[in-house]
Amino acid sequence: MTHPVPIQFQALDLDTLATTPGRIVVFAGDAGAMGPAAKRVNRLTRGALERCAASEAFGKLKQGDAMELAFPAGMAADAIQLVKLDRRADVATARKAGGAIGRTLSKAGTLVLADGIQRAAEVSFGVALRAYDFTAHKTAEAPAPGPVTMMVTNPEAVAAEAGPMAALAEGIFFTRDLVNEPANVLSTFDFAARLAAMHELGLEVEILEEEDMEKLGMRALLGVGQGSEHPSKLVVMQWKGGAADQAPLALIGKGVVFDTGGISIKPAAGMEEMTMDMGGAAVVAGVMRTLAMRKAKANVVGLVGIVENMPDGKAQRPGDVVRSMKGDTIEVINTDAEGRLVLADVLWYAQERFQPRGMIDLATLTGAIIVALGHENTGVFSNNDGFCNAFLKAAQAEGEGAWRMPMGEAYDEKLKSRIADMRNSCGREAGSITAAHFLRRFVKADMPWIHLDIAGTALLKSDTPLAPKGATGWGVLSLDRMIREMLEK
C-alpha cells in the first residue's frame, strides 16, 4: 500500500536556513507580506525573494499557487518555492497551497517555513495528498522524496491538529491504490483479501461467498459475475466505536473489478479504464480504514459487492430475468447496466441484517452523470432532504463537488417491464436518474438513503490541486466529515 509522506513539525530555527539542503518553501500574501522566516531568506538571498514577491508574475498568481527561484545565491538549497498564501487563508486554499508544495518535493528534503500561517495543519494535509504517487507496477526505482519538515509557531498544537488528517490521508491513499490497480492484480480474491486484512485495525470483517449469497437469494448480484472465472463475493466490514445501542450507518459500494459490459460488450476504446468500476467499493473501504485508524466514536458498517462482468458461454444475457434477494424480478435489458444489480441485493441485505439508521451507496454507475455534471461534481440522489443536506454540507466543507439531482414518479414509470417487475435499463434518456430510481426500489419506505454516482469523479485524466491524474479518492473526506458531524457529536 502507498503511505503518505511523513511530515515533522518543528519550532522556527532561523540559524539553520542558510545551510539547509533540498527545497525551502516560504509564503507571501497578496501584498508580498512575509513572516520572520521569509524575511531571513530574503536577507540571505540579498533581496531576491522580495523582488520575486513584487514581480508581475507573482502578482498574477492565484492564492495557493507558487513560483520558484532555482539555486539561490547565499543558500545551500537547490530551490526556493514562493507560495502565495495569506496568513488567514481558508481551508481549501491552505490545502491547495500544500498541494503546490507536495507536487515538487525534493529527494534531498523539503523545509516548509510556515510561521504565521494559521492553517499550517491544512497545508501539511495538502502536501501529503498531492505527494501521492502510484508506482507499484513501474520497474524503474521511484524517486522517494526526502524528509518533509514544517517549521511552525506552535509545533505541538499543529501536530495535534494534523493527527486525524493523517488517518484521512491513509484512507484516501487506500482508496486511490485500489482504484489504480489493474484487474489482473485486483481480482475478486485479492480485493476481498485486502479488505479482510483490515481486521488488524479493529474492523470486524466477514466475507460471504457465492454459496452464501445463493442461499440468501441474491440472484441479481450473482447473475452479474456468472460469466467470470473469479467468484463473486460480498464483504462486510463493521466498525463499532459508538454506543452498543446505536444503529449503524451503512455504506454500500459497487465493486466491479472489471467491466467489459458483459454480452452487451463495451467499445474497445477506453475499456482499459474499467478497472475503476469498483470505485464505489474502494471509497467505502477507504472510509472504513479511516474510521478504524482514528478510532471514530461511531457505529458504521461497510458492505461491498465484489464481482467481475465478463462475456462467456455462462454469462448473463440480455433478456434474462433474475430474482433479487428482495423477491422482485428484473428483466436484464442491458448487461452493461450491471452495477445496479449488484447494489440492489447489497442494499436489501444491509437493511435486513443491520436495520441501519441510514444508507449511502456509492457507484461508478452511469456515463449519463458525466454528460450532466462533467468531472467536477458527483451526482447526489436521495429520498430524505435532511439526510441529503447533511451530506451536501459535509461535501461543501471539504471542497468535494456534489450536486443533488432530481427524482420523480415519471422517471420511475420508465422502469416498467413487459415480462418482469422491472427492467434494469431504460436507455439514454435521464440515464442516471432512472438508475437511481431502480436502486430506490430496493430501499424501504422509511429508510433514509443517498445514492452517489461517482462515475465522473472517481478517476480523472488530468492533475488536480490535491491529486495526480488517476484515482482521486473522492468521497472519503465528505463521508468522514458527515460521520463526525452526525454521529460523533
Tab-separated table of C-alpha atoms in Angstrom:
chain	number	residue	atom	x	y	z
A	1	MET	CA	0.000	0.000	0.000
A	2	THR	CA	1.109	3.564	-0.706
A	3	HIS	CA	1.594	5.529	2.508
A	4	PRO	CA	1.583	9.317	2.914
A	5	VAL	CA	4.946	11.046	3.205
A	6	PRO	CA	5.823	11.601	6.888
A	7	ILE	CA	5.787	15.257	7.949
A	8	GLN	CA	7.558	16.565	11.044
A	9	PHE	CA	6.675	19.781	12.846
A	10	GLN	CA	9.409	21.854	14.472
A	11	ALA	CA	9.821	25.241	16.059
A	12	LEU	CA	11.296	28.019	13.965
A	13	ASP	CA	15.104	27.952	13.785
A	14	LEU	CA	16.329	30.785	11.585
A	15	ASP	CA	20.009	29.985	12.053
A	16	THR	CA	19.769	26.736	10.069
A	17	LEU	CA	18.231	28.194	6.918
A	18	ALA	CA	21.443	29.091	5.103
A	19	THR	CA	22.824	25.539	5.332
A	20	THR	CA	19.609	23.567	4.725
A	21	PRO	CA	19.818	21.450	1.517
A	22	GLY	CA	16.984	20.473	-0.820
A	23	ARG	CA	13.992	22.763	-1.167
A	24	ILE	CA	12.858	25.584	1.087
A	25	VAL	CA	9.266	26.790	0.931
A	26	VAL	CA	8.241	30.285	2.023
A	27	PHE	CA	4.925	32.120	1.925
A	28	ALA	CA	3.908	35.637	0.957
A	29	GLY	CA	0.497	37.291	0.864
A	30	ASP	CA	-1.115	39.259	-1.943
A	31	ALA	CA	0.778	42.405	-0.970
A	32	GLY	CA	4.054	40.493	-0.623
A	33	ALA	CA	3.781	40.397	3.174
A	34	MET	CA	6.272	37.941	4.718
A	35	GLY	CA	6.852	36.369	8.112
A	36	PRO	CA	10.157	36.305	10.025
A	37	ALA	CA	11.452	33.162	8.269
A	38	ALA	CA	10.743	34.524	4.789
A	39	LYS	CA	12.424	37.791	5.729
A	40	ARG	CA	15.532	35.884	6.816
A	41	VAL	CA	15.555	34.019	3.489
A	42	ASN	CA	15.192	37.364	1.718
A	43	ARG	CA	18.266	38.714	3.532
A	44	LEU	CA	20.263	35.568	2.745
A	45	THR	CA	19.396	35.925	-0.949
A	46	ARG	CA	20.177	39.677	-0.893
A	47	GLY	CA	16.617	40.743	-1.589
A	48	ALA	CA	15.861	38.216	-4.351
A	49	LEU	CA	12.795	36.900	-2.548
A	50	GLU	CA	11.370	40.390	-2.089
A	51	ARG	CA	11.929	41.179	-5.763
A	52	CYS	CA	10.181	37.956	-6.697
A	53	ALA	CA	7.195	38.756	-4.457
A	54	ALA	CA	6.953	42.209	-6.045
A	55	SER	CA	7.122	40.868	-9.605
A	56	GLU	CA	4.323	40.937	-12.144
A	57	ALA	CA	4.481	37.146	-12.404
A	58	PHE	CA	3.851	36.700	-8.682
A	59	GLY	CA	1.062	39.251	-8.805
A	60	LYS	CA	-0.752	37.166	-11.415
A	61	LEU	CA	-0.639	34.026	-9.297
A	62	LYS	CA	-3.850	32.871	-7.624
A	63	GLN	CA	-3.932	32.168	-3.906
A	64	GLY	CA	-2.336	28.783	-3.272
A	65	ASP	CA	-0.173	28.856	-6.416
A	66	ALA	CA	3.630	29.007	-6.371
A	67	MET	CA	6.735	30.058	-8.279
A	68	GLU	CA	10.394	29.135	-7.880
A	69	LEU	CA	13.859	30.597	-7.529
A	70	ALA	CA	16.418	27.998	-8.593
A	71	PHE	CA	19.839	27.691	-6.923
A	72	PRO	CA	19.521	30.799	-4.742
A	73	ALA	CA	22.768	32.633	-4.040
A	74	GLY	CA	23.807	32.630	-0.396
A	75	MET	CA	21.989	29.380	0.465
A	76	ALA	CA	22.701	25.653	0.249
A	77	ALA	CA	19.173	24.920	-1.007
A	78	ASP	CA	18.638	23.818	-4.614
A	79	ALA	CA	15.485	25.919	-4.888
A	80	ILE	CA	13.196	28.253	-3.012
A	81	GLN	CA	9.479	27.840	-3.624
A	82	LEU	CA	7.470	31.001	-3.000
A	83	VAL	CA	3.813	30.227	-2.340
A	84	LYS	CA	1.158	32.920	-2.495
A	85	LEU	CA	-0.965	32.469	0.629
A	86	ASP	CA	-2.470	34.962	3.025
A	87	ARG	CA	-1.893	34.057	6.651
A	88	ARG	CA	-5.657	33.725	7.257
A	89	ALA	CA	-6.458	31.739	4.108
A	90	ASP	CA	-9.443	29.384	4.223
A	91	VAL	CA	-9.149	25.587	4.419
A	92	ALA	CA	-9.460	24.922	0.682
A	93	THR	CA	-6.790	27.487	-0.209
A	94	ALA	CA	-4.422	26.235	2.504
A	95	ARG	CA	-4.774	22.687	1.170
A	96	LYS	CA	-4.234	23.932	-2.379
A	97	ALA	CA	-1.014	25.620	-1.234
A	98	GLY	CA	0.066	22.349	0.337
A	99	GLY	CA	-0.692	20.625	-2.939
A	100	ALA	CA	1.627	23.015	-4.776
A	101	ILE	CA	4.363	22.010	-2.350
A	102	GLY	CA	3.608	18.278	-2.464
A	103	ARG	CA	3.822	18.233	-6.250
A	104	THR	CA	7.559	19.022	-6.217
A	105	LEU	CA	9.125	17.539	-3.092
A	106	SER	CA	12.904	17.128	-3.193
A	107	LYS	CA	14.873	13.917	-2.747
A	108	ALA	CA	17.210	15.933	-0.531
A	109	GLY	CA	14.367	17.042	1.734
A	110	THR	CA	11.842	19.871	1.868
A	111	LEU	CA	11.664	22.524	4.574
A	112	VAL	CA	8.382	24.454	4.795
A	113	LEU	CA	8.599	27.750	6.672
A	114	ALA	CA	5.001	28.101	7.819
A	115	ASP	CA	5.457	30.561	10.655
A	116	GLY	CA	2.464	32.874	10.785
A	117	ILE	CA	0.234	30.594	8.656
A	118	GLN	CA	-2.878	29.963	10.716
A	119	ARG	CA	-3.896	26.801	8.842
A	120	ALA	CA	-0.493	25.131	8.795
A	121	ALA	CA	-2.043	21.713	9.526
A	122	GLU	CA	-4.256	22.047	6.437
A	123	VAL	CA	-1.178	22.985	4.404
A	124	SER	CA	0.515	19.787	5.624
A	125	PHE	CA	-2.563	17.776	4.646
A	126	GLY	CA	-2.411	19.214	1.141
A	127	VAL	CA	1.287	18.291	0.942
A	128	ALA	CA	0.533	14.695	1.905
A	129	LEU	CA	-2.380	14.261	-0.519
A	130	ARG	CA	-0.604	15.723	-3.560
A	131	ALA	CA	2.619	13.805	-2.939
A	132	TYR	CA	0.765	10.545	-3.717
A	133	ASP	CA	2.341	8.515	-6.499
A	134	PHE	CA	1.225	5.052	-7.657
A	135	THR	CA	4.384	3.248	-8.750
A	136	ALA	CA	3.627	-0.382	-7.845
A	137	HIS	CA	3.991	-1.605	-11.428
A	138	LYS	CA	6.899	0.528	-12.647
A	139	THR	CA	10.242	-1.254	-12.867
A	140	ALA	CA	12.317	1.902	-12.557
A	141	GLU	CA	13.079	2.831	-8.983
A	142	ALA	CA	10.669	5.521	-7.872
A	143	PRO	CA	12.366	8.717	-6.626
A	144	ALA	CA	11.315	8.826	-2.991
A	145	PRO	CA	11.038	12.322	-1.507
A	146	GLY	CA	13.375	13.216	1.318
A	147	PRO	CA	12.154	14.255	4.771
A	148	VAL	CA	9.475	16.921	4.926
A	149	THR	CA	9.733	19.329	7.843
A	150	MET	CA	7.416	22.198	8.681
A	151	MET	CA	8.683	24.973	10.933
A	152	VAL	CA	5.680	26.491	12.679
A	153	THR	CA	4.972	28.811	15.584
A	154	ASN	CA	3.455	26.133	17.843
A	155	PRO	CA	4.599	22.695	16.637
A	156	GLU	CA	2.803	20.687	19.342
A	157	ALA	CA	-0.566	22.271	18.574
A	158	VAL	CA	-0.146	21.929	14.801
A	159	ALA	CA	0.926	18.291	15.132
A	160	ALA	CA	-2.137	17.548	17.281
A	161	GLU	CA	-4.399	19.151	14.694
A	162	ALA	CA	-2.709	17.252	11.857
A	163	GLY	CA	-3.004	13.856	13.597
A	164	PRO	CA	-6.557	12.975	12.487
A	165	MET	CA	-5.707	14.214	8.994
A	166	ALA	CA	-3.009	11.542	8.784
A	167	ALA	CA	-5.702	8.882	9.223
A	168	LEU	CA	-7.722	10.532	6.481
A	169	ALA	CA	-4.735	10.543	4.156
A	170	GLU	CA	-4.244	6.814	4.805
A	171	GLY	CA	-7.881	6.149	3.904
A	172	ILE	CA	-7.678	8.250	0.745
A	173	PHE	CA	-4.440	6.553	-0.349
A	174	PHE	CA	-6.012	3.124	0.247
A	175	THR	CA	-8.923	4.127	-1.989
A	176	ARG	CA	-6.618	5.510	-4.689
A	177	ASP	CA	-4.450	2.396	-4.685
A	178	LEU	CA	-7.483	0.139	-5.101
A	179	VAL	CA	-8.883	2.178	-7.992
A	180	ASN	CA	-5.496	2.444	-9.722
A	181	GLU	CA	-4.751	-1.300	-9.562
A	182	PRO	CA	-5.148	-3.294	-12.793
A	183	ALA	CA	-7.782	-6.023	-12.831
A	184	ASN	CA	-5.268	-8.850	-13.261
A	185	VAL	CA	-3.894	-7.844	-9.852
A	186	LEU	CA	-7.062	-6.704	-8.092
A	187	SER	CA	-9.170	-9.790	-8.726
A	188	THR	CA	-12.226	-10.528	-6.616
A	189	PHE	CA	-9.965	-12.728	-4.451
A	190	ASP	CA	-7.339	-10.017	-3.957
A	191	PHE	CA	-9.859	-7.267	-3.288
A	192	ALA	CA	-11.571	-9.313	-0.601
A	193	ALA	CA	-8.211	-10.271	0.924
A	194	ARG	CA	-7.095	-6.625	1.184
A	195	LEU	CA	-10.299	-5.770	2.998
A	196	ALA	CA	-10.052	-8.800	5.269
A	197	ALA	CA	-6.554	-7.652	6.307
A	198	MET	CA	-8.112	-4.568	7.903
A	199	HIS	CA	-9.239	-6.689	10.835
A	200	GLU	CA	-5.772	-5.823	12.184
A	201	LEU	CA	-7.027	-2.252	12.603
A	202	GLY	CA	-10.003	-3.356	14.709
A	203	LEU	CA	-12.615	-3.796	11.983
A	204	GLU	CA	-14.815	-6.885	12.047
A	205	VAL	CA	-14.589	-8.290	8.513
A	206	GLU	CA	-16.722	-11.066	7.071
A	207	ILE	CA	-16.669	-12.481	3.529
A	208	LEU	CA	-19.788	-14.050	2.042
A	209	GLU	CA	-19.029	-16.495	-0.779
A	210	GLU	CA	-21.242	-17.402	-3.721
A	211	GLU	CA	-22.903	-20.302	-1.916
A	212	ASP	CA	-23.788	-17.971	0.966
A	213	MET	CA	-25.330	-15.426	-1.398
A	214	GLU	CA	-27.168	-18.179	-3.270
A	215	LYS	CA	-28.849	-19.220	-0.014
A	216	LEU	CA	-29.850	-15.592	0.584
A	217	GLY	CA	-31.429	-15.364	-2.874
A	218	MET	CA	-29.015	-12.774	-4.274
A	219	ARG	CA	-29.532	-13.738	-7.899
A	220	ALA	CA	-29.308	-10.131	-9.098
A	221	LEU	CA	-25.735	-9.832	-7.832
A	222	LEU	CA	-24.702	-13.365	-8.736
A	223	GLY	CA	-26.029	-13.033	-12.277
A	224	VAL	CA	-23.524	-10.270	-12.996
A	225	GLY	CA	-20.498	-12.410	-12.186
A	226	GLN	CA	-21.599	-15.762	-13.571
A	227	GLY	CA	-19.507	-15.315	-16.738
A	228	SER	CA	-16.267	-14.750	-14.806
A	229	GLU	CA	-13.651	-17.247	-13.672
A	230	HIS	CA	-13.380	-15.218	-10.456
A	231	PRO	CA	-16.201	-15.853	-7.971
A	232	SER	CA	-18.331	-13.013	-6.702
A	233	LYS	CA	-18.021	-12.005	-3.059
A	234	LEU	CA	-19.780	-9.794	-0.532
A	235	VAL	CA	-17.509	-8.247	2.092
A	236	VAL	CA	-18.978	-6.827	5.296
A	237	MET	CA	-16.828	-4.506	7.427
A	238	GLN	CA	-18.075	-3.333	10.821
A	239	TRP	CA	-16.637	-0.538	12.958
A	240	LYS	CA	-18.188	-0.494	16.410
A	241	GLY	CA	-16.890	2.668	18.030
A	242	GLY	CA	-20.206	4.066	19.227
A	243	ALA	CA	-22.732	3.105	21.865
A	244	ALA	CA	-23.869	-0.506	21.825
A	245	ASP	CA	-27.470	0.518	21.169
A	246	GLN	CA	-26.614	2.957	18.352
A	247	ALA	CA	-27.927	1.761	14.973
A	248	PRO	CA	-25.112	1.839	12.407
A	249	LEU	CA	-24.833	3.978	9.329
A	250	ALA	CA	-24.493	1.697	6.299
A	251	LEU	CA	-22.078	2.495	3.464
A	252	ILE	CA	-22.574	0.343	0.380
A	253	GLY	CA	-20.198	0.129	-2.578
A	254	LYS	CA	-20.264	-1.241	-6.110
A	255	GLY	CA	-17.142	-3.348	-6.567
A	256	VAL	CA	-16.958	-4.426	-10.218
A	257	VAL	CA	-13.239	-5.171	-10.523
A	258	PHE	CA	-13.502	-5.102	-14.319
A	259	ASP	CA	-16.482	-4.285	-16.504
A	260	THR	CA	-16.422	-5.435	-20.114
A	261	GLY	CA	-20.137	-4.754	-20.339
A	262	GLY	CA	-20.744	-8.500	-20.494
A	263	ILE	CA	-22.638	-9.719	-23.551
A	264	SER	CA	-23.605	-6.070	-24.162
A	265	ILE	CA	-19.885	-5.514	-24.616
A	266	LYS	CA	-18.392	-2.040	-24.431
A	267	PRO	CA	-16.404	-0.461	-27.286
A	268	ALA	CA	-12.675	-1.204	-27.108
A	269	ALA	CA	-11.671	2.471	-26.871
A	270	GLY	CA	-11.375	3.391	-23.236
A	271	MET	CA	-12.277	-0.046	-21.894
A	272	GLU	CA	-8.939	-0.187	-20.063
A	273	GLU	CA	-10.340	2.384	-17.626
A	274	MET	CA	-12.981	-0.087	-16.482
A	275	THR	CA	-10.517	-1.227	-13.844
A	276	MET	CA	-12.011	1.704	-11.891
A	277	ASP	CA	-15.543	0.308	-11.884
A	278	MET	CA	-15.005	-0.783	-8.300
A	279	GLY	CA	-14.530	2.860	-7.254
A	280	GLY	CA	-17.589	2.923	-5.005
A	281	ALA	CA	-16.379	-0.088	-3.048
A	282	ALA	CA	-12.927	1.488	-2.824
A	283	VAL	CA	-14.350	4.649	-1.243
A	284	VAL	CA	-16.300	2.579	1.290
A	285	ALA	CA	-13.097	0.687	2.119
A	286	GLY	CA	-11.152	3.939	2.484
A	287	VAL	CA	-13.733	5.409	4.843
A	288	MET	CA	-13.775	2.261	6.971
A	289	ARG	CA	-9.978	2.333	7.159
A	290	THR	CA	-10.058	5.980	8.223
A	291	LEU	CA	-12.647	5.330	10.935
A	292	ALA	CA	-10.576	2.474	12.361
A	293	MET	CA	-7.314	4.426	12.267
A	294	ARG	CA	-8.738	7.452	14.047
A	295	LYS	CA	-10.837	5.312	16.442
A	296	ALA	CA	-14.098	7.007	15.487
A	297	LYS	CA	-16.802	7.105	18.132
A	298	ALA	CA	-19.489	5.839	15.781
A	299	ASN	CA	-21.038	2.620	14.529
A	300	VAL	CA	-20.636	2.183	10.777
A	301	VAL	CA	-20.961	-0.874	8.568
A	302	GLY	CA	-19.436	-1.016	5.096
A	303	LEU	CA	-20.750	-3.559	2.594
A	304	VAL	CA	-19.231	-4.070	-0.844
A	305	GLY	CA	-20.387	-6.394	-3.604
A	306	ILE	CA	-17.303	-7.606	-5.499
A	307	VAL	CA	-17.848	-9.069	-8.971
A	308	GLU	CA	-16.332	-9.203	-12.450
A	309	ASN	CA	-18.541	-8.654	-15.514
A	310	MET	CA	-17.218	-10.805	-18.363
A	311	PRO	CA	-18.644	-12.223	-21.640
A	312	ASP	CA	-18.647	-16.015	-21.611
A	313	GLY	CA	-20.765	-19.004	-22.521
A	314	LYS	CA	-22.129	-18.891	-18.978
A	315	ALA	CA	-22.609	-15.119	-18.899
A	316	GLN	CA	-25.911	-13.404	-18.272
A	317	ARG	CA	-27.753	-12.463	-21.492
A	318	PRO	CA	-29.930	-9.518	-22.462
A	319	GLY	CA	-33.487	-10.697	-21.983
A	320	ASP	CA	-32.738	-12.855	-18.948
A	321	VAL	CA	-34.953	-12.451	-15.878
A	322	VAL	CA	-33.383	-12.673	-12.418
A	323	ARG	CA	-34.930	-12.605	-8.962
A	324	SER	CA	-33.428	-10.307	-6.345
A	325	MET	CA	-32.994	-11.016	-2.643
A	326	LYS	CA	-36.000	-8.769	-2.054
A	327	GLY	CA	-38.043	-11.094	-4.253
A	328	ASP	CA	-38.664	-8.690	-7.140
A	329	THR	CA	-37.898	-9.911	-10.627
A	330	ILE	CA	-35.720	-7.937	-13.033
A	331	GLU	CA	-35.578	-8.137	-16.812
A	332	VAL	CA	-31.979	-7.642	-17.918
A	333	ILE	CA	-32.208	-5.299	-20.891
A	334	ASN	CA	-28.507	-4.465	-20.954
A	335	THR	CA	-25.796	-6.494	-19.233
A	336	ASP	CA	-23.688	-3.316	-19.063
A	337	ALA	CA	-26.172	-1.902	-16.550
A	338	GLU	CA	-24.755	-4.343	-14.040
A	339	GLY	CA	-23.787	-2.151	-11.095
A	340	ARG	CA	-27.379	-1.514	-10.102
A	341	LEU	CA	-27.998	-5.278	-9.989
A	342	VAL	CA	-25.102	-5.690	-7.572
A	343	LEU	CA	-26.243	-2.811	-5.383
A	344	ALA	CA	-29.876	-3.947	-5.341
A	345	ASP	CA	-29.076	-7.113	-3.403
A	346	VAL	CA	-26.498	-5.470	-1.135
A	347	LEU	CA	-28.904	-2.639	-0.250
A	348	TRP	CA	-31.599	-5.139	0.707
A	349	TYR	CA	-29.178	-7.313	2.679
A	350	ALA	CA	-27.923	-4.278	4.610
A	351	GLN	CA	-31.449	-3.384	5.691
A	352	GLU	CA	-32.499	-6.913	6.567
A	353	ARG	CA	-29.413	-7.694	8.644
A	354	PHE	CA	-28.396	-4.382	10.228
A	355	GLN	CA	-31.533	-2.174	10.332
A	356	PRO	CA	-29.279	0.858	9.795
A	357	ARG	CA	-30.168	4.445	10.668
A	358	GLY	CA	-29.486	5.362	7.037
A	359	MET	CA	-27.765	4.087	3.907
A	360	ILE	CA	-25.367	5.708	1.469
A	361	ASP	CA	-24.384	3.829	-1.664
A	362	LEU	CA	-21.525	4.796	-3.960
A	363	ALA	CA	-21.015	3.605	-7.512
A	364	THR	CA	-19.375	4.471	-10.801
A	365	LEU	CA	-22.853	3.817	-12.115
A	366	THR	CA	-23.602	5.776	-15.295
A	367	GLY	CA	-21.889	7.625	-18.100
A	368	ALA	CA	-25.001	9.790	-18.130
A	369	ILE	CA	-23.911	11.558	-14.944
A	370	ILE	CA	-20.739	12.666	-16.718
A	371	VAL	CA	-22.851	14.121	-19.524
A	372	ALA	CA	-24.882	16.010	-16.916
A	373	LEU	CA	-22.172	17.169	-14.496
A	374	GLY	CA	-18.812	16.558	-16.146
A	375	HIS	CA	-15.954	15.617	-13.847
A	376	GLU	CA	-16.436	18.418	-11.330
A	377	ASN	CA	-19.377	17.032	-9.354
A	378	THR	CA	-20.745	13.725	-8.144
A	379	GLY	CA	-24.440	13.186	-8.745
A	380	VAL	CA	-26.411	13.006	-5.481
A	381	PHE	CA	-29.841	11.355	-5.259
A	382	SER	CA	-31.868	10.940	-2.088
A	383	ASN	CA	-35.271	10.190	-0.591
A	384	ASN	CA	-34.665	12.283	2.534
A	385	ASP	CA	-33.938	16.026	2.484
A	386	GLY	CA	-32.382	16.234	5.948
A	387	PHE	CA	-30.087	13.278	5.374
A	388	CYS	CA	-29.101	14.563	1.944
A	389	ASN	CA	-28.437	18.092	3.164
A	390	ALA	CA	-26.138	16.741	5.882
A	391	PHE	CA	-24.027	15.094	3.200
A	392	LEU	CA	-24.053	18.114	0.888
A	393	LYS	CA	-22.944	20.343	3.775
A	394	ALA	CA	-20.050	17.992	4.520
A	395	ALA	CA	-19.037	17.818	0.865
A	396	GLN	CA	-19.060	21.592	0.557
A	397	ALA	CA	-16.941	21.959	3.692
A	398	GLU	CA	-14.378	19.522	2.291
A	399	GLY	CA	-14.356	21.023	-1.190
A	400	GLU	CA	-15.589	17.839	-2.883
A	401	GLY	CA	-18.006	18.696	-5.682
A	402	ALA	CA	-21.505	17.253	-5.214
A	403	TRP	CA	-24.783	18.242	-6.865
A	404	ARG	CA	-28.261	16.991	-5.997
A	405	MET	CA	-30.179	15.561	-8.928
A	406	PRO	CA	-33.978	15.371	-9.321
A	407	MET	CA	-36.150	12.312	-8.830
A	408	GLY	CA	-39.846	11.800	-9.578
A	409	GLU	CA	-42.530	9.249	-10.366
A	410	ALA	CA	-42.344	9.935	-14.093
A	411	TYR	CA	-38.807	8.587	-14.085
A	412	ASP	CA	-39.844	5.542	-12.074
A	413	GLU	CA	-42.538	4.688	-14.620
A	414	LYS	CA	-39.832	4.127	-17.222
A	415	LEU	CA	-38.642	1.057	-15.309
A	416	LYS	CA	-41.756	-0.970	-16.152
A	417	SER	CA	-41.093	-4.272	-17.872
A	418	ARG	CA	-43.386	-6.320	-20.079
A	419	ILE	CA	-42.349	-9.642	-18.532
A	420	ALA	CA	-40.931	-8.858	-15.066
A	421	ASP	CA	-41.435	-6.493	-12.142
A	422	MET	CA	-38.924	-4.029	-13.613
A	423	ARG	CA	-36.175	-3.705	-16.176
A	424	ASN	CA	-32.593	-2.776	-15.418
A	425	SER	CA	-32.110	-0.181	-18.161
A	426	CYS	CA	-34.312	2.441	-19.790
A	427	GLY	CA	-31.912	3.721	-22.434
A	428	ARG	CA	-30.030	7.008	-22.666
A	429	GLU	CA	-32.757	9.455	-21.654
A	430	ALA	CA	-32.288	10.519	-17.993
A	431	GLY	CA	-29.990	7.520	-17.582
A	432	SER	CA	-28.512	8.465	-14.229
A	433	ILE	CA	-31.937	9.325	-12.779
A	434	THR	CA	-33.645	6.110	-13.876
A	435	ALA	CA	-30.676	4.181	-12.480
A	436	ALA	CA	-31.205	5.918	-9.129
A	437	HIS	CA	-34.893	5.048	-9.257
A	438	PHE	CA	-34.001	1.421	-9.877
A	439	LEU	CA	-31.944	1.443	-6.669
A	440	ARG	CA	-34.691	3.233	-4.770
A	441	ARG	CA	-36.964	0.231	-5.371
A	442	PHE	CA	-34.672	-1.710	-3.036
A	443	VAL	CA	-34.809	0.878	-0.263
A	444	LYS	CA	-37.557	0.503	2.325
A	445	ALA	CA	-40.024	3.371	2.563
A	446	ASP	CA	-38.846	4.614	5.974
A	447	MET	CA	-35.109	4.238	5.290
A	448	PRO	CA	-33.092	7.455	4.734
A	449	TRP	CA	-30.987	6.833	1.637
A	450	ILE	CA	-28.437	8.609	-0.544
A	451	HIS	CA	-27.083	7.381	-3.863
A	452	LEU	CA	-23.785	8.868	-5.050
A	453	ASP	CA	-22.958	8.371	-8.727
A	454	ILE	CA	-19.180	8.906	-8.796
A	455	ALA	CA	-18.579	7.905	-12.424
A	456	GLY	CA	-17.214	11.363	-13.219
A	457	THR	CA	-15.183	11.975	-10.072
A	458	ALA	CA	-13.535	8.679	-9.118
A	459	LEU	CA	-10.756	8.844	-11.717
A	460	LEU	CA	-9.522	11.803	-13.758
A	461	LYS	CA	-7.270	12.148	-16.791
A	462	SER	CA	-5.615	15.305	-15.506
A	463	ASP	CA	-3.998	16.515	-12.287
A	464	THR	CA	-5.979	18.286	-9.600
A	465	PRO	CA	-4.599	20.505	-6.811
A	466	LEU	CA	-4.616	17.535	-4.416
A	467	ALA	CA	-4.028	14.504	-6.652
A	468	PRO	CA	-2.063	13.450	-9.716
A	469	LYS	CA	-4.062	12.174	-12.677
A	470	GLY	CA	-5.741	8.861	-11.958
A	471	ALA	CA	-7.733	7.884	-8.897
A	472	THR	CA	-8.875	10.794	-6.730
A	473	GLY	CA	-10.266	9.161	-3.596
A	474	TRP	CA	-13.331	11.406	-3.920
A	475	GLY	CA	-15.820	10.869	-1.109
A	476	VAL	CA	-13.588	9.756	1.757
A	477	LEU	CA	-13.289	13.313	3.069
A	478	SER	CA	-17.006	14.100	2.802
A	479	LEU	CA	-18.244	10.852	4.317
A	480	ASP	CA	-15.777	11.008	7.197
A	481	ARG	CA	-16.869	14.580	7.964
A	482	MET	CA	-20.533	13.615	7.754
A	483	ILE	CA	-19.947	10.768	10.209
A	484	ARG	CA	-18.093	13.077	12.611
A	485	GLU	CA	-20.810	15.710	12.493
A	486	MET	CA	-23.813	13.371	12.533
A	487	LEU	CA	-22.727	10.519	14.794
A	488	GLU	CA	-19.817	11.718	16.942
A	489	LYS	CA	-21.098	14.964	18.457
